[in-house]
mmCIF file of C-alpha atoms and ligand atoms in Angstrom:
data_model
loop_
_atom_site.group_PDB
_atom_site.id
_atom_site.type_symbol
_atom_site.label_atom_id
_atom_site.label_comp_id
_atom_site.label_asym_id
_atom_site.label_seq_id
_atom_site.Cartn_x
_atom_site.Cartn_y
_atom_site.Cartn_z
ATOM 1 C CA MET A 414 0.078 -0.116 -0.264
ATOM 2 C CA LYS A 415 1.408 3.417 -1.141
ATOM 3 C CA ALA A 416 1.351 6.029 1.543
ATOM 4 C CA PRO A 417 -0.846 9.033 0.810
ATOM 5 C CA ILE A 418 0.694 12.175 0.032
ATOM 6 C CA LEU A 419 -0.980 14.140 2.084
ATOM 7 C CA PRO A 420 -2.274 18.636 1.823
ATOM 8 C CA GLY A 421 1.018 20.414 2.795
ATOM 9 C CA ALA A 422 3.004 18.426 0.733
ATOM 10 C CA THR A 423 4.914 20.240 -2.436
ATOM 11 C CA ILE A 424 3.920 18.729 -6.003
ATOM 12 C CA GLY A 425 6.290 19.464 -8.421
ATOM 13 C CA VAL A 426 4.984 20.090 -12.184
ATOM 14 C CA LEU A 427 7.356 19.272 -15.034
ATOM 15 C CA GLY A 428 6.235 21.740 -17.480
ATOM 16 C CA SER A 429 4.176 25.293 -17.623
ATOM 17 C CA GLY A 430 1.236 25.520 -19.375
ATOM 18 C CA GLN A 431 -2.225 25.959 -19.124
ATOM 19 C CA LEU A 432 -2.784 22.232 -17.952
ATOM 20 C CA GLY A 433 -0.212 22.657 -15.085
ATOM 21 C CA ARG A 434 -1.665 26.158 -14.394
ATOM 22 C CA MET A 435 -5.619 24.070 -13.954
ATOM 23 C CA PHE A 436 -3.992 21.478 -11.831
ATOM 24 C CA ALA A 437 -1.629 24.102 -9.653
ATOM 25 C CA MET A 438 -4.800 25.350 -9.222
ATOM 26 C CA ALA A 439 -6.655 22.440 -8.221
ATOM 27 C CA ALA A 440 -3.469 21.430 -5.288
ATOM 28 C CA ARG A 441 -3.445 24.729 -4.325
ATOM 29 C CA ARG A 442 -7.355 24.988 -3.565
ATOM 30 C CA MET A 443 -6.725 21.229 -1.596
ATOM 31 C CA GLY A 444 -3.785 22.962 0.256
ATOM 32 C CA TYR A 445 -0.496 21.562 -1.634
ATOM 33 C CA ARG A 446 1.900 23.784 -2.545
ATOM 34 C CA VAL A 447 3.108 23.680 -6.375
ATOM 35 C CA HIS A 448 6.375 24.085 -8.141
ATOM 36 C CA THR A 449 6.744 23.958 -11.768
ATOM 37 C CA LEU A 450 9.846 23.943 -13.587
ATOM 38 C CA SER A 451 10.184 24.953 -17.651
ATOM 39 C CA PRO A 452 12.540 27.136 -20.011
ATOM 40 C CA ASP A 453 9.950 29.900 -19.695
ATOM 41 C CA ASP A 454 9.288 32.232 -17.366
ATOM 42 C CA ASP A 455 6.075 34.278 -15.793
ATOM 43 C CA THR A 456 4.454 30.756 -17.425
ATOM 44 C CA PRO A 457 0.697 30.269 -16.914
ATOM 45 C CA THR A 458 1.577 27.511 -13.740
ATOM 46 C CA GLY A 459 4.008 29.695 -12.496
ATOM 47 C CA GLN A 460 1.841 32.603 -12.577
ATOM 48 C CA VAL A 461 -0.187 30.364 -9.806
ATOM 49 C CA ALA A 462 2.589 27.873 -8.205
ATOM 50 C CA ASP A 463 4.218 28.718 -5.035
ATOM 51 C CA VAL A 464 7.945 28.371 -7.210
ATOM 52 C CA GLU A 465 8.886 28.788 -10.509
ATOM 53 C CA VAL A 466 12.359 27.369 -11.727
ATOM 54 C CA THR A 467 13.512 28.961 -14.928
ATOM 55 C CA ALA A 468 15.459 26.089 -16.624
ATOM 56 C CA PRO A 469 15.916 23.807 -19.470
ATOM 57 C CA TYR A 470 14.873 20.317 -19.392
ATOM 58 C CA GLU A 471 18.279 19.089 -20.551
ATOM 59 C CA ASP A 472 19.696 20.819 -17.121
ATOM 60 C CA LEU A 473 20.016 17.548 -14.870
ATOM 61 C CA ASP A 474 21.499 19.846 -12.345
ATOM 62 C CA ALA A 475 18.123 21.620 -12.390
ATOM 63 C CA ILE A 476 16.269 18.954 -12.345
ATOM 64 C CA ARG A 477 17.477 17.115 -9.502
ATOM 65 C CA ALA A 478 17.818 20.414 -7.387
ATOM 66 C CA PHE A 479 13.737 20.866 -8.266
ATOM 67 C CA ALA A 480 12.765 16.743 -7.852
ATOM 68 C CA ALA A 481 15.106 16.823 -4.171
ATOM 69 C CA ALA A 482 12.081 19.652 -3.109
ATOM 70 C CA VAL A 483 9.141 18.027 -3.777
ATOM 71 C CA ASP A 484 7.371 14.589 -2.862
ATOM 72 C CA VAL A 485 6.088 13.864 -5.870
ATOM 73 C CA VAL A 486 6.971 15.073 -9.579
ATOM 74 C CA THR A 487 4.516 15.266 -12.483
ATOM 75 C CA PHE A 488 4.167 16.499 -15.491
ATOM 76 C CA GLU A 489 1.412 18.291 -17.518
ATOM 77 C CA PHE A 490 4.021 18.273 -21.232
ATOM 78 C CA GLU A 491 4.858 14.826 -22.026
ATOM 79 C CA ASN A 492 8.120 15.610 -24.408
ATOM 80 C CA VAL A 493 9.978 16.361 -21.235
ATOM 81 C CA PRO A 494 13.360 14.768 -22.061
ATOM 82 C CA ALA A 495 13.794 10.817 -21.275
ATOM 83 C CA GLY A 496 16.841 11.608 -19.302
ATOM 84 C CA ALA A 497 15.344 14.447 -16.979
ATOM 85 C CA VAL A 498 12.584 12.206 -16.228
ATOM 86 C CA GLU A 499 15.088 9.712 -15.219
ATOM 87 C CA VAL A 500 16.934 11.827 -12.775
ATOM 88 C CA ALA A 501 13.452 13.211 -10.953
ATOM 89 C CA ALA A 502 13.073 9.700 -10.217
ATOM 90 C CA GLN A 503 16.005 9.369 -8.210
ATOM 91 C CA HIS A 504 14.780 11.786 -5.785
ATOM 92 C CA ALA A 505 10.827 11.774 -5.550
ATOM 93 C CA PRO A 506 8.414 9.097 -7.136
ATOM 94 C CA VAL A 507 7.459 10.516 -10.837
ATOM 95 C CA ARG A 508 3.625 9.729 -11.792
ATOM 96 C CA PRO A 509 3.042 9.108 -14.222
ATOM 97 C CA SER A 510 6.424 6.491 -14.584
ATOM 98 C CA GLY A 511 8.869 7.348 -17.586
ATOM 99 C CA HIS A 512 7.648 3.712 -18.981
ATOM 100 C CA VAL A 513 4.224 5.556 -20.069
ATOM 101 C CA LEU A 514 5.767 8.783 -20.397
ATOM 102 C CA HIS A 515 7.894 6.751 -23.011
ATOM 103 C CA ILE A 516 5.518 4.674 -24.777
ATOM 104 C CA THR A 517 3.309 7.757 -25.308
ATOM 105 C CA GLN A 518 6.092 10.597 -26.301
ATOM 106 C CA GLN A 519 6.237 8.941 -29.986
ATOM 107 C CA ARG A 520 3.791 7.936 -32.369
ATOM 108 C CA ALA A 521 5.169 5.257 -34.122
ATOM 109 C CA ARG A 522 5.676 3.748 -30.267
ATOM 110 C CA GLU A 523 2.453 4.172 -29.141
ATOM 111 C CA LYS A 524 0.478 2.794 -31.861
ATOM 112 C CA GLY A 525 2.525 0.090 -32.177
ATOM 113 C CA TYR A 526 2.221 -0.419 -28.493
ATOM 114 C CA LEU A 527 -1.437 -0.245 -28.785
ATOM 115 C CA ALA A 528 -1.800 -2.633 -31.384
ATOM 116 C CA ASP A 529 0.638 -4.961 -29.637
ATOM 117 C CA GLU A 530 -1.549 -5.122 -26.718
ATOM 118 C CA GLY A 531 -4.860 -5.552 -28.663
ATOM 119 C CA PHE A 532 -6.300 -2.677 -28.158
ATOM 120 C CA PRO A 533 -8.361 -1.156 -31.597
ATOM 121 C CA VAL A 534 -5.923 1.578 -33.365
ATOM 122 C CA THR A 535 -5.849 3.000 -36.451
ATOM 123 C CA PRO A 536 -4.478 1.491 -39.565
ATOM 124 C CA PHE A 537 -1.125 2.637 -39.531
ATOM 125 C CA ALA A 538 2.239 1.779 -40.987
ATOM 126 C CA HIS A 539 5.672 2.945 -39.846
ATOM 127 C CA VAL A 540 7.673 5.073 -42.102
ATOM 128 C CA ARG A 541 11.660 5.659 -42.104
ATOM 129 C CA THR A 542 12.662 6.053 -45.290
ATOM 130 C CA ALA A 543 11.402 5.891 -48.725
ATOM 131 C CA ASP A 544 11.303 2.544 -49.202
ATOM 132 C CA ASP A 545 8.954 2.253 -45.936
ATOM 133 C CA LEU A 546 6.870 5.099 -47.453
ATOM 134 C CA ARG A 547 6.371 3.083 -50.920
ATOM 135 C CA VAL A 548 5.448 0.105 -48.687
ATOM 136 C CA ALA A 549 3.058 2.133 -46.837
ATOM 137 C CA ILE A 550 0.995 3.430 -49.240
ATOM 138 C CA ALA A 551 0.645 -0.033 -50.380
ATOM 139 C CA THR A 552 -0.469 -1.261 -47.734
ATOM 140 C CA ILE A 553 -2.286 1.485 -45.818
ATOM 141 C CA GLY A 554 -3.649 3.215 -49.221
ATOM 142 C CA THR A 555 -5.116 6.387 -49.518
ATOM 143 C CA PRO A 556 -6.768 8.973 -48.527
ATOM 144 C CA ALA A 557 -3.889 8.632 -45.612
ATOM 145 C CA VAL A 558 -2.542 11.583 -43.385
ATOM 146 C CA LEU A 559 1.368 11.447 -42.705
ATOM 147 C CA LYS A 560 2.027 11.988 -39.328
ATOM 148 C CA THR A 561 5.790 12.705 -37.710
ATOM 149 C CA ALA A 562 6.523 10.228 -35.383
ATOM 150 C CA SER A 563 7.461 12.758 -32.595
ATOM 151 C CA PHE A 564 6.411 16.107 -30.838
ATOM 152 C CA GLY A 565 3.259 16.724 -32.982
ATOM 153 C CA TYR A 566 0.031 18.049 -31.857
ATOM 154 C CA ASP A 567 -2.445 20.099 -32.545
ATOM 155 C CA GLY A 568 -2.277 19.248 -36.224
ATOM 156 C CA LYS A 569 1.457 19.734 -36.376
ATOM 157 C CA GLY A 570 3.280 17.604 -38.072
ATOM 158 C CA GLN A 571 0.548 16.448 -40.332
ATOM 159 C CA ARG A 572 -0.375 16.322 -44.084
ATOM 160 C CA ARG A 573 -3.027 14.408 -46.030
ATOM 161 C CA VAL A 574 -1.808 12.186 -48.774
ATOM 162 C CA ASP A 575 -4.896 11.518 -50.985
ATOM 163 C CA ARG A 576 -2.803 9.988 -53.631
ATOM 164 C CA ALA A 577 -0.313 7.385 -53.658
ATOM 165 C CA ALA A 578 1.936 9.794 -56.355
ATOM 166 C CA ASP A 579 1.346 12.840 -53.499
ATOM 167 C CA ALA A 580 3.168 10.743 -50.935
ATOM 168 C CA GLU A 581 6.730 10.793 -51.832
ATOM 169 C CA ALA A 582 6.320 15.131 -51.850
ATOM 170 C CA ALA A 583 3.938 15.415 -48.498
ATOM 171 C CA TRP A 584 7.013 13.296 -46.769
ATOM 172 C CA THR A 585 9.911 15.349 -47.894
ATOM 173 C CA ALA A 586 8.117 18.612 -47.367
ATOM 174 C CA MET A 587 7.722 17.111 -43.716
ATOM 175 C CA GLY A 588 11.443 16.840 -43.192
ATOM 176 C CA GLY A 589 11.621 13.298 -44.579
ATOM 177 C CA VAL A 590 11.656 12.341 -40.519
ATOM 178 C CA GLU A 591 10.930 8.962 -38.913
ATOM 179 C CA SER A 592 6.596 9.382 -39.491
ATOM 180 C CA VAL A 593 3.659 7.038 -39.358
ATOM 181 C CA LEU A 594 1.404 6.429 -42.613
ATOM 182 C CA GLU A 595 -2.183 6.241 -41.284
ATOM 183 C CA ARG A 596 -5.054 5.467 -43.028
ATOM 184 C CA PHE A 597 -8.082 8.588 -43.444
ATOM 185 C CA ILE A 598 -10.428 7.667 -41.598
ATOM 186 C CA ALA A 599 -14.334 8.588 -42.161
ATOM 187 C CA PHE A 600 -15.184 9.315 -38.511
ATOM 188 C CA ASP A 601 -18.677 10.033 -37.411
ATOM 189 C CA ARG A 602 -17.559 11.503 -34.381
ATOM 190 C CA GLU A 603 -14.955 12.234 -32.414
ATOM 191 C CA VAL A 604 -14.623 11.378 -28.789
ATOM 192 C CA SER A 605 -12.166 10.958 -25.903
ATOM 193 C CA MET A 606 -12.462 9.520 -22.623
ATOM 194 C CA ILE A 607 -10.491 10.335 -19.620
ATOM 195 C CA VAL A 608 -9.263 7.572 -16.969
ATOM 196 C CA ALA A 609 -7.035 8.009 -14.004
ATOM 197 C CA ARG A 610 -5.624 5.337 -11.709
ATOM 198 C CA GLY A 611 -4.260 6.290 -8.454
ATOM 199 C CA ALA A 612 -1.265 4.940 -6.835
ATOM 200 C CA THR A 613 -3.178 2.591 -4.790
ATOM 201 C CA GLY A 614 -4.764 0.678 -7.498
ATOM 202 C CA TRP A 615 -8.169 2.554 -8.127
ATOM 203 C CA ILE A 616 -9.265 3.357 -11.961
ATOM 204 C CA THR A 617 -11.724 6.025 -12.487
ATOM 205 C CA THR A 618 -13.408 7.088 -15.846
ATOM 206 C CA TYR A 619 -15.403 10.152 -16.869
ATOM 207 C CA GLY A 620 -18.327 9.506 -19.632
ATOM 208 C CA LEU A 621 -17.358 9.877 -23.255
ATOM 209 C CA ILE A 622 -16.763 13.629 -24.296
ATOM 210 C CA GLU A 623 -17.608 14.409 -27.863
ATOM 211 C CA ASN A 624 -14.930 16.887 -29.711
ATOM 212 C CA THR A 625 -14.622 18.784 -32.936
ATOM 213 C CA HIS A 626 -11.945 20.201 -34.379
ATOM 214 C CA GLU A 627 -10.893 23.020 -36.529
ATOM 215 C CA ARG A 628 -7.585 23.136 -38.455
ATOM 216 C CA HIS A 629 -6.440 19.885 -36.433
ATOM 217 C CA ILE A 630 -7.139 21.514 -33.250
ATOM 218 C CA LEU A 631 -9.739 21.286 -30.459
ATOM 219 C CA ASP A 632 -12.468 23.853 -31.151
ATOM 220 C CA THR A 633 -15.340 22.382 -28.853
ATOM 221 C CA SER A 634 -16.134 19.499 -26.668
ATOM 222 C CA VAL A 635 -19.652 18.539 -25.334
ATOM 223 C CA TYR A 636 -20.454 16.522 -22.114
ATOM 224 C CA PRO A 637 -22.034 13.909 -22.130
ATOM 225 C CA ALA A 638 -21.647 12.679 -25.687
ATOM 226 C CA ARG A 639 -24.492 12.399 -28.090
ATOM 227 C CA VAL A 640 -23.683 8.350 -28.447
ATOM 228 C CA GLU A 641 -25.531 5.296 -27.306
ATOM 229 C CA GLU A 642 -24.829 3.375 -24.294
ATOM 230 C CA HIS A 643 -22.750 0.937 -25.803
ATOM 231 C CA VAL A 644 -20.356 3.043 -27.195
ATOM 232 C CA GLU A 645 -19.553 4.587 -23.803
ATOM 233 C CA ARG A 646 -19.133 1.048 -22.429
ATOM 234 C CA ARG A 647 -17.351 -0.152 -24.705
ATOM 235 C CA ALA A 648 -15.014 2.900 -24.287
ATOM 236 C CA ALA A 649 -14.617 2.436 -20.698
ATOM 237 C CA GLY A 650 -13.830 -0.994 -21.248
ATOM 238 C CA ILE A 651 -10.856 -0.004 -23.021
ATOM 239 C CA VAL A 652 -9.173 2.956 -21.328
ATOM 240 C CA ARG A 653 -9.884 1.156 -18.124
ATOM 241 C CA ALA A 654 -7.856 -1.711 -19.945
ATOM 242 C CA LEU A 655 -5.129 0.184 -20.562
ATOM 243 C CA ALA A 656 -4.752 2.010 -17.928
ATOM 244 C CA GLU A 657 -4.196 -1.171 -16.578
ATOM 245 C CA ARG A 658 -1.595 -2.502 -18.632
ATOM 246 C CA LEU A 659 0.409 0.716 -18.919
ATOM 247 C CA ASP A 660 0.560 0.256 -14.841
ATOM 248 C CA LEU A 661 -0.299 3.920 -15.053
ATOM 249 C CA VAL A 662 -0.624 6.687 -11.909
ATOM 250 C CA GLY A 663 -2.320 9.495 -12.840
ATOM 251 C CA ALA A 664 -4.899 10.360 -15.784
ATOM 252 C CA LEU A 665 -4.591 9.980 -19.426
ATOM 253 C CA CYS A 666 -6.842 11.055 -22.277
ATOM 254 C CA VAL A 667 -7.868 8.566 -25.223
ATOM 255 C CA GLU A 668 -8.943 10.278 -28.343
ATOM 256 C CA PHE A 669 -10.854 8.023 -30.412
ATOM 257 C CA PHE A 670 -12.620 8.094 -33.558
ATOM 258 C CA LEU A 671 -16.093 6.225 -33.806
ATOM 259 C CA THR A 672 -16.504 5.249 -37.648
ATOM 260 C CA VAL A 673 -19.392 5.615 -39.316
ATOM 261 C CA ASP A 674 -19.761 1.584 -38.656
ATOM 262 C CA GLY A 675 -20.028 2.332 -35.031
ATOM 263 C CA GLU A 676 -16.331 0.983 -34.775
ATOM 264 C CA LEU A 677 -14.196 3.080 -31.516
ATOM 265 C CA LEU A 678 -10.364 3.253 -33.124
ATOM 266 C CA ILE A 679 -7.540 5.088 -30.825
ATOM 267 C CA ASN A 680 -6.445 8.328 -32.468
ATOM 268 C CA GLU A 681 -4.033 9.267 -29.433
ATOM 269 C CA LEU A 682 -2.920 9.083 -26.120
ATOM 270 C CA ALA A 683 -2.155 11.721 -23.718
ATOM 271 C CA PRO A 684 -0.546 10.523 -20.265
ATOM 272 C CA ARG A 685 -2.253 13.590 -18.428
ATOM 273 C CA PRO A 686 -5.455 15.730 -18.253
ATOM 274 C CA HIS A 687 -6.480 16.701 -21.723
ATOM 275 C CA ASN A 688 -8.251 19.507 -23.037
ATOM 276 C CA SER A 689 -11.301 18.047 -23.564
ATOM 277 C CA GLY A 690 -11.688 17.363 -20.341
ATOM 278 C CA HIS A 691 -11.687 21.080 -19.374
ATOM 279 C CA LEU A 692 -14.993 21.182 -18.791
ATOM 280 C CA THR A 693 -14.813 18.895 -15.892
ATOM 281 C CA ILE A 694 -14.138 21.754 -13.510
ATOM 282 C CA ASP A 695 -17.285 23.056 -13.748
ATOM 283 C CA ALA A 696 -19.238 20.198 -14.700
ATOM 284 C CA CYS A 697 -18.377 17.436 -12.814
ATOM 285 C CA VAL A 698 -17.970 16.888 -8.917
ATOM 286 C CA CYS A 699 -14.104 15.950 -9.158
ATOM 287 C CA SER A 700 -12.397 17.507 -12.528
ATOM 288 C CA GLN A 701 -9.643 15.674 -13.999
ATOM 289 C CA PHE A 702 -7.016 17.672 -12.556
ATOM 290 C CA GLU A 703 -8.281 16.929 -8.717
ATOM 291 C CA GLN A 704 -8.470 13.334 -10.356
ATOM 292 C CA GLN A 705 -4.737 13.288 -11.499
ATOM 293 C CA LEU A 706 -3.796 14.742 -7.697
ATOM 294 C CA ARG A 707 -5.739 12.545 -6.034
ATOM 295 C CA ALA A 708 -4.457 9.930 -8.014
ATOM 296 C CA ILE A 709 -0.615 10.775 -7.875
ATOM 297 C CA CYS A 710 -1.009 11.504 -4.153
ATOM 298 C CA ALA A 711 -2.183 8.095 -3.158
ATOM 299 C CA LEU A 712 -5.905 9.733 -2.151
ATOM 300 C CA PRO A 713 -9.356 8.154 -2.922
ATOM 301 C CA PRO A 714 -10.750 9.017 -5.751
ATOM 302 C CA GLY A 715 -13.509 11.603 -6.555
ATOM 303 C CA SER A 716 -16.648 11.251 -7.455
ATOM 304 C CA THR A 717 -16.557 11.929 -11.379
ATOM 305 C CA GLU A 718 -20.663 12.695 -11.434
ATOM 306 C CA LEU A 719 -21.451 15.191 -13.968
ATOM 307 C CA LEU A 720 -23.791 18.344 -12.276
ATOM 308 C CA ARG A 721 -24.521 19.651 -15.376
ATOM 309 C CA PRO A 722 -24.656 19.081 -19.415
ATOM 310 C CA ALA A 723 -21.427 21.161 -20.379
ATOM 311 C CA ALA A 724 -19.673 22.529 -23.440
ATOM 312 C CA MET A 725 -16.405 23.762 -23.862
ATOM 313 C CA VAL A 726 -15.049 25.801 -26.756
ATOM 314 C CA ASN A 727 -11.441 27.053 -27.232
ATOM 315 C CA LEU A 728 -10.264 30.518 -27.449
ATOM 316 C CA LEU A 729 -7.438 31.137 -29.803
ATOM 317 C CA GLY A 730 -5.010 33.870 -29.929
ATOM 318 C CA ASP A 731 -7.074 34.248 -33.507
ATOM 319 C CA LEU A 732 -9.773 36.316 -31.895
ATOM 320 C CA TRP A 733 -7.370 38.984 -30.521
ATOM 321 C CA ALA A 734 -6.955 39.707 -33.996
ATOM 322 C CA ALA A 735 -8.411 43.027 -34.123
ATOM 323 C CA ARG A 736 -8.507 44.161 -30.459
ATOM 324 C CA GLU A 737 -9.157 42.495 -27.333
ATOM 325 C CA PRO A 738 -12.033 40.379 -26.989
ATOM 326 C CA ASP A 739 -14.804 41.647 -24.940
ATOM 327 C CA TRP A 740 -14.507 39.748 -21.835
ATOM 328 C CA ALA A 741 -17.757 41.373 -20.023
ATOM 329 C CA ALA A 742 -19.696 40.149 -23.322
ATOM 330 C CA ALA A 743 -19.601 37.407 -22.462
ATOM 331 C CA CYS A 744 -19.831 37.260 -18.616
ATOM 332 C CA LEU A 745 -23.500 38.636 -19.091
ATOM 333 C CA LEU A 746 -24.820 35.022 -20.032
ATOM 334 C CA PRO A 747 -25.689 32.791 -17.252
ATOM 335 C CA GLY A 748 -24.157 29.624 -16.936
ATOM 336 C CA VAL A 749 -20.983 30.826 -18.631
ATOM 337 C CA LYS A 750 -17.670 30.517 -17.272
ATOM 338 C CA LEU A 751 -14.664 32.216 -18.477
ATOM 339 C CA HIS A 752 -10.660 30.778 -17.891
ATOM 340 C CA LEU A 753 -8.162 32.512 -19.242
ATOM 341 C CA TYR A 754 -4.541 31.717 -19.140
ATOM 342 C CA GLY A 755 -2.461 33.875 -18.363
ATOM 343 C CA LYS A 756 -0.515 34.411 -21.842
ATOM 344 C CA ALA A 757 0.603 37.658 -22.838
ATOM 345 C CA GLN A 758 1.074 37.071 -26.398
ATOM 346 C CA PRO A 759 -1.829 35.938 -28.462
ATOM 347 C CA ARG A 760 -0.668 34.131 -31.804
ATOM 348 C CA PRO A 761 -2.470 32.498 -33.932
ATOM 349 C CA GLY A 762 -3.513 29.539 -33.357
ATOM 350 C CA ARG A 763 -2.388 29.396 -29.794
ATOM 351 C CA LYS A 764 -4.529 28.165 -26.910
ATOM 352 C CA MET A 765 -5.084 31.757 -24.530
ATOM 353 C CA GLY A 766 -8.025 30.236 -22.409
ATOM 354 C CA HIS A 767 -11.596 28.258 -22.739
ATOM 355 C CA ILE A 768 -15.599 29.029 -22.394
ATOM 356 C CA THR A 769 -17.332 26.213 -20.395
ATOM 357 C CA ALA A 770 -21.054 26.425 -20.591
ATOM 358 C CA LEU A 771 -23.305 24.623 -18.457
ATOM 359 C CA ALA A 772 -27.195 23.978 -19.451
ATOM 360 C CA GLY A 773 -30.033 21.682 -19.240
ATOM 361 C CA SER A 774 -28.598 19.651 -22.421
ATOM 362 C CA THR A 775 -25.908 19.036 -24.170
ATOM 363 C CA ASP A 776 -27.129 20.836 -27.282
ATOM 364 C CA ALA A 777 -28.121 24.050 -25.290
ATOM 365 C CA ALA A 778 -24.811 24.090 -23.796
ATOM 366 C CA LEU A 779 -22.912 23.645 -27.034
ATOM 367 C CA GLU A 780 -25.285 26.826 -28.035
ATOM 368 C CA LEU A 781 -24.706 29.141 -25.249
ATOM 369 C CA ALA A 782 -20.600 28.238 -25.061
ATOM 370 C CA ARG A 783 -20.953 29.346 -29.142
ATOM 371 C CA ARG A 784 -22.952 32.104 -28.398
ATOM 372 C CA ALA A 785 -20.865 33.331 -25.717
ATOM 373 C CA ARG A 786 -17.663 33.292 -27.916
ATOM 374 C CA ALA A 787 -19.281 34.867 -30.261
ATOM 375 C CA ALA A 788 -19.853 37.580 -27.779
ATOM 376 C CA LEU A 789 -16.018 37.902 -27.536
HETATM 377 P P1 LIG B 1357 -3.771 14.499 -34.098
HETATM 378 O O1 LIG B 1357 -2.840 15.299 -33.624
HETATM 379 O O2 LIG B 1357 -3.292 12.845 -34.694
HETATM 380 O O3 LIG B 1357 -4.858 14.208 -32.907
HETATM 381 O O4 LIG B 1357 -4.698 14.906 -35.304
HETATM 382 C C1 LIG B 1357 -5.465 15.704 -35.123
HETATM 383 C C2 LIG B 1357 -6.888 15.874 -36.035
HETATM 384 O O5 LIG B 1357 -6.309 15.455 -36.985
HETATM 385 C C3 LIG B 1357 -7.905 14.748 -35.436
HETATM 386 O O6 LIG B 1357 -8.569 14.888 -33.961
HETATM 387 C C4 LIG B 1357 -9.030 14.543 -36.574
HETATM 388 O O7 LIG B 1357 -9.824 15.665 -36.150
HETATM 389 C C5 LIG B 1357 -7.935 14.711 -37.733
HETATM 390 N N1 LIG B 1357 -7.106 13.308 -37.937
HETATM 391 C C6 LIG B 1357 -5.918 12.953 -37.912
HETATM 392 N N2 LIG B 1357 -5.700 11.885 -38.006
HETATM 393 C C7 LIG B 1357 -6.363 11.382 -38.958
HETATM 394 C C8 LIG B 1357 -7.139 10.264 -39.531
HETATM 395 N N3 LIG B 1357 -5.884 9.220 -39.711
HETATM 396 N N4 LIG B 1357 -8.403 10.276 -39.670
HETATM 397 C C9 LIG B 1357 -9.157 11.108 -40.418
HETATM 398 N N5 LIG B 1357 -8.787 12.376 -39.238
HETATM 399 C C10 LIG B 1357 -7.396 12.460 -39.011
#
C-alpha cells in the first residue's frame, strides 16, 4: 500500500502551460504547494504556483534540485526528455512513470504498443525511409494522413495524402523524418475519455466527451457525448484495460474516432489531463485535474459524477486579431464560465483560454458556449 501524500506536501510539475495551471489551482485549493519547472518564465503555471523554476529540461542539475525539493513529480507536457525523468525519479516518485511517458512520447511507438497489446487503433505503418513509405502506401492505401513520429500535436507535423503519387512529396516537405502513415478515417464523430488510476490501484473513468476540431486543433467539446450507451461502455472497457496495462498512476486521455460503422479506433493518447476534459472543472464533482492530484498522491478517487450537461469552446489567439475580446459581454450570459491562461502573446492558433457553458442539455450548452464566444 502506497502511503498517501497529504495536503501541505509539495507537488512538482514539469512543464508550465495551461494544463499545469489548472492542475496547480486544484492542488492549491486542496492545500498543497506547487513547484513548476520549464524553460520559460511568467508562465501560465508559474503565475499560480508557489515556486517557478526557469531551466531547460536538459539541465539535469536543475532537475535534480527541483525533484529533491518536492514530494512527488508529475508533468503536464509529455515531451520531457527521458534523461530528466530518470534524474527526477532518483529523488521523488514520478507519476505517471517514465515508462508511460516513453510509450506516449512517440507516435510510432504508441501505435505499435496499442496494436501489440490488442487495443483497437487506426491502421498505420511506420515510415523511416522512402522504401518504407512506398510499402506503407501499398498497405494502408489512400486517402491517408502522414504524421511525424515525434513532437506533433494539434495537427503540427501532419499532411493529408490523397493520392499515392503525392506521398513522397508530402514526406519530403515534412523533412523526411521518421513518421507514421495512417489510414484516413471517415469518422462519424470524434470522442475522448479520461481515465485516472490511483497509486493505490483504483480506476475511475469520466463519460465520453464529443469533440470537434478546426485546422486540427480542438474547437468544441460537449459532455455527455451524443452516442449510444453501448459505445460508452465499450470505450470505458478499453480505457480501463489500458490504464491497467500501462500500470498508469495519474490521468490519461484516450482520443477515439467513432467510425460510421460504429467502431471505436484509438487515435491518440495523452498521459495527463486533456483539453477535452477542461469542462470537468465546472461540470463534474471532481475535475480531471483534482483526479490527477488524487491519483498521484495515493488519495481515494473523487466522484466523476456530472452535475450539469456542459460544452467547452477553445479561445485561440486569433480572437485577438482586431482588438482585445469583449470579456464583459461573455460574462453577461448566465451559465458561462470564462477561463483564461495568463498568456501575454495571443498568436494565431495559440490556446489562450476556454469558455465552459452549463445548461439543461448538451445541445443547449453548446449553443450557449458558441454564443458566448461570438459575443467576445
Ligand atoms: P492528431 O494530432 O493526430 O490528434 O490529429 C488532429 C486531428 O486531425 C484529429 O483530431 C482529426 O480531426 C484529424 N485526423 C488525424 N488523423 C486522422 C485520420 N487518420 N483520419 C481522419 N482524421 C484524422
